[in-house]
Amino acid sequence: MRPGHRKLLLGFLAACFFGQTALVYSDPTPTTPLSEEALGGARTWHANNCQSCHQIYGFGGFLGPDLTNVAARYPGTALDGWLTHVLAGTGQMPHFALDEGERAGLAAFLREVDTTGIGQARVGPGDSGGFAAGELPWWEYE
Ligand code: HEC
């Protein structure tokens, strides 16, 4: 390769790098900030290592279920009651001594996370999703 061409190639690669960097850092995707209460819940979530067993958006540990959309299954204040029940320890879920404010924060956090996306690929009508007819993916079992 001639030295002139090498410089051109380098310049082109540098331009690609800066172009890509500009695109990544100016991503206009709107982000919805969490409310104060949900932020408190997120802190409780991290302080108690809930993510070591649970996933949000599919990320986290796999001992417990993904909780991205758990709020959708317990509408309104039902989630608060369910959290109180679950945090007392059930099955392999350990007991957590959290006060009412911390539980309300966790409920707010899970409610707001539920509105932002889905945690698991859903098997829709007419889409076998890789599962045989009549067979349910494991997260559909209760
Ligand atoms: C040691 C692992 C572990 C940790 C840590 C953990 N969980 Fe769990 N969790 C589980 C398991 C396992 C289940 C399923 C329980 C069952 O089958 O009875 C569960 C169930 C749940 C459920 C019910 C899910 C549903 O689909 O109804 C909620 C809500 C929940 N956990 C919230 C939390 C929160 C909040 C924290 C942190 C404070 C937490 N968990 C920490 C293992 C864990």
Short mmCIF file of C-alpha atoms and ligand atoms in Angstrom, two decimals:
data_model
loop_
_atom_site.label_atom_id
_atom_site.label_comp_id
_atom_site.label_asym_id
_atom_site.label_seq_id
_atom_site.Cartn_x
_atom_site.Cartn_y
_atom_site.Cartn_z
CA MET A 1 0.00 0.00 0.00
CA ARG A 2 1.35 3.43 -0.91
CA PRO A 3 1.90 5.85 2.02
CA GLY A 4 -0.70 8.24 0.58
CA HIS A 5 -3.31 5.47 0.50
CA ARG A 6 -2.44 4.42 4.03
CA LYS A 7 -3.13 7.96 5.27
CA LEU A 8 -6.42 8.03 3.37
CA LEU A 9 -7.45 4.69 4.88
CA LEU A 10 -6.48 5.86 8.37
CA GLY A 11 -8.43 9.08 7.89
CA PHE A 12 -11.45 7.11 6.69
CA LEU A 13 -11.28 4.75 9.69
CA ALA A 14 -10.92 7.69 12.11
CA ALA A 15 -13.95 9.37 10.49
CA CYS A 16 -15.94 6.14 10.89
CA PHE A 17 -14.94 5.97 14.56
CA PHE A 18 -15.99 9.55 15.28
CA GLY A 19 -19.19 9.17 13.25
CA GLN A 20 -20.16 6.03 15.15
CA THR A 21 -19.27 7.63 18.50
CA ALA A 22 -21.38 10.70 17.69
CA LEU A 23 -24.33 8.47 16.73
CA VAL A 24 -24.08 6.40 19.91
CA TYR A 25 -23.79 9.37 22.28
CA SER A 26 -26.48 11.46 20.62
CA ASP A 27 -29.05 8.62 20.74
CA PRO A 28 -32.36 10.51 20.90
CA THR A 29 -34.28 7.57 22.41
CA PRO A 30 -36.38 9.20 25.14
CA THR A 31 -35.85 7.81 28.59
CA THR A 32 -38.53 8.02 31.24
CA PRO A 33 -37.01 8.89 34.58
CA LEU A 34 -38.26 6.92 37.56
CA SER A 35 -40.36 8.72 40.16
CA GLU A 36 -38.75 9.47 43.54
CA GLU A 37 -40.60 6.56 45.15
CA ALA A 38 -39.56 4.12 42.40
CA LEU A 39 -35.96 5.35 42.68
CA GLY A 40 -36.08 4.53 46.38
CA GLY A 41 -37.42 1.10 45.42
CA ALA A 42 -34.56 0.63 42.94
CA ARG A 43 -32.12 1.38 45.78
CA THR A 44 -33.84 -1.18 48.02
CA TRP A 45 -33.73 -3.63 45.10
CA HIS A 46 -29.94 -3.21 44.76
CA ALA A 47 -29.20 -2.99 48.49
CA ASN A 48 -30.91 -6.36 48.99
CA ASN A 49 -29.39 -7.96 45.89
CA CYS A 50 -32.75 -8.94 44.41
CA GLN A 51 -30.99 -9.05 41.04
CA SER A 52 -28.85 -11.97 42.17
CA CYS A 53 -31.90 -14.22 41.74
CA HIS A 54 -34.32 -12.14 39.63
CA GLN A 55 -34.05 -10.61 36.19
CA ILE A 56 -35.28 -7.26 34.94
CA TYR A 57 -35.50 -7.16 31.12
CA GLY A 58 -33.98 -10.65 31.22
CA PHE A 59 -30.80 -9.50 33.03
CA GLY A 60 -29.95 -10.87 36.45
CA GLY A 61 -29.81 -14.18 38.27
CA PHE A 62 -31.97 -17.12 37.25
CA LEU A 63 -32.95 -18.75 40.54
CA GLY A 64 -36.16 -16.70 40.68
CA PRO A 65 -38.50 -15.51 37.92
CA ASP A 66 -38.07 -12.40 35.76
CA LEU A 67 -39.91 -9.54 37.48
CA THR A 68 -40.07 -7.00 34.62
CA ASN A 69 -43.81 -7.51 34.24
CA VAL A 70 -44.81 -8.96 37.59
CA ALA A 71 -46.82 -5.76 38.26
CA ALA A 72 -49.05 -6.53 35.25
CA ARG A 73 -50.20 -9.72 36.98
CA TYR A 74 -50.99 -7.90 40.24
CA PRO A 75 -52.83 -4.72 39.22
CA GLY A 76 -53.41 -1.79 41.53
CA THR A 77 -52.55 -2.39 45.16
CA ALA A 78 -52.57 -6.19 44.71
CA LEU A 79 -48.82 -5.98 44.08
CA ASP A 80 -48.21 -4.48 47.54
CA GLY A 81 -50.05 -7.38 49.16
CA TRP A 82 -48.23 -9.91 47.02
CA LEU A 83 -44.83 -8.35 47.89
CA THR A 84 -45.66 -8.47 51.60
CA HIS A 85 -46.51 -12.16 51.21
CA VAL A 86 -43.47 -13.03 49.06
CA LEU A 87 -40.92 -11.02 51.09
CA ALA A 88 -41.90 -13.04 54.16
CA GLY A 89 -40.22 -15.95 52.37
CA THR A 90 -41.89 -18.44 50.04
CA GLY A 91 -40.46 -21.50 48.31
CA GLN A 92 -36.83 -20.68 47.55
CA MET A 93 -37.42 -16.95 47.99
CA PRO A 94 -35.69 -15.92 51.24
CA HIS A 95 -37.28 -13.78 53.95
CA PHE A 96 -36.47 -10.03 53.79
CA ALA A 97 -37.15 -7.85 56.83
CA LEU A 98 -38.24 -4.70 54.95
CA ASP A 99 -40.49 -1.98 56.35
CA GLU A 100 -43.70 -0.76 54.74
CA GLY A 101 -41.98 2.19 53.04
CA GLU A 102 -39.37 -0.07 51.44
CA ARG A 103 -42.05 -2.48 50.23
CA ALA A 104 -44.09 0.42 48.77
CA GLY A 105 -40.92 1.66 47.01
CA LEU A 106 -40.27 -1.78 45.54
CA ALA A 107 -43.89 -1.96 44.36
CA ALA A 108 -43.58 1.49 42.72
CA PHE A 109 -40.29 0.43 41.09
CA LEU A 110 -41.77 -2.80 39.70
CA ARG A 111 -44.91 -0.95 38.52
CA GLU A 112 -42.88 1.62 36.60
CA VAL A 113 -40.50 -0.98 35.17
CA ASP A 114 -43.56 -2.88 33.90
CA THR A 115 -44.56 0.11 31.76
CA THR A 116 -41.15 0.30 30.05
CA GLY A 117 -40.88 -3.03 28.27
CA ILE A 118 -41.20 -6.77 28.43
CA GLY A 119 -38.84 -9.15 30.15
CA GLN A 120 -39.43 -12.34 28.22
CA ALA A 121 -40.10 -13.19 24.62
CA ARG A 122 -43.84 -13.76 24.43
CA VAL A 123 -45.35 -16.65 22.53
CA GLY A 124 -48.15 -15.00 20.60
CA PRO A 125 -51.10 -16.59 18.79
CA GLY A 126 -49.93 -18.46 15.72
CA ASP A 127 -46.30 -18.24 16.86
CA SER A 128 -44.99 -21.52 18.18
CA GLY A 129 -41.96 -19.69 19.60
CA GLY A 130 -40.01 -22.92 19.26
CA PHE A 131 -42.38 -24.80 21.58
CA ALA A 132 -44.46 -27.77 20.50
CA ALA A 133 -48.27 -27.36 20.37
CA GLY A 134 -49.76 -27.48 23.87
CA GLU A 135 -46.33 -27.10 25.47
CA LEU A 136 -45.80 -24.03 27.66
CA PRO A 137 -42.52 -22.20 28.16
CA TRP A 138 -41.34 -22.61 31.75
CA TRP A 139 -42.27 -19.06 32.79
CA GLU A 140 -45.93 -19.74 31.99
CA TYR A 141 -46.13 -22.49 34.60
CA GLU A 142 -47.55 -21.38 37.92
C1 HEC B 1 -31.99 -16.30 46.85
C2 HEC B 1 -32.70 -15.88 45.66
C3 HEC B 1 -33.70 -14.76 45.74
C4 HEC B 1 -33.50 -13.47 46.16
C5 HEC B 1 -32.21 -12.84 46.69
C6 HEC B 1 -34.76 -12.77 45.97
N1 HEC B 1 -35.70 -13.63 45.47
FE1 HEC B 1 -37.62 -13.16 44.99
N2 HEC B 1 -37.97 -15.09 44.47
C7 HEC B 1 -37.02 -16.10 44.46
C8 HEC B 1 -37.66 -17.35 44.04
C9 HEC B 1 -36.95 -18.68 43.90
C10 HEC B 1 -39.03 -17.04 43.81
C11 HEC B 1 -40.14 -18.01 43.41
C12 HEC B 1 -40.76 -18.43 44.74
C13 HEC B 1 -41.70 -19.61 44.68
O1 HEC B 1 -41.69 -20.33 43.70
O2 HEC B 1 -42.43 -19.78 45.67
C14 HEC B 1 -39.18 -15.62 44.08
C15 HEC B 1 -40.38 -14.93 43.94
C16 HEC B 1 -40.51 -13.56 44.01
C17 HEC B 1 -41.68 -12.81 43.66
C18 HEC B 1 -42.99 -13.38 43.12
C19 HEC B 1 -42.86 -13.48 41.63
C20 HEC B 1 -44.14 -13.83 40.92
O3 HEC B 1 -44.05 -14.17 39.72
O4 HEC B 1 -45.21 -13.76 41.52
C21 HEC B 1 -41.40 -11.49 43.87
C22 HEC B 1 -42.33 -10.30 43.61
C23 HEC B 1 -40.05 -11.42 44.37
N3 HEC B 1 -39.53 -12.69 44.44
C24 HEC B 1 -39.42 -10.24 44.71
C25 HEC B 1 -38.12 -10.18 45.26
C26 HEC B 1 -37.53 -8.97 45.74
C27 HEC B 1 -38.18 -7.60 45.72
C28 HEC B 1 -36.28 -9.31 46.20
C29 HEC B 1 -35.28 -8.43 46.88
C30 HEC B 1 -35.73 -7.75 48.08
C31 HEC B 1 -36.11 -10.74 45.98
N4 HEC B 1 -37.25 -11.23 45.41
C32 HEC B 1 -34.97 -11.44 46.28
C33 HEC B 1 -35.69 -15.99 44.79
C34 HEC B 1 -35.08 -14.84 45.31
#
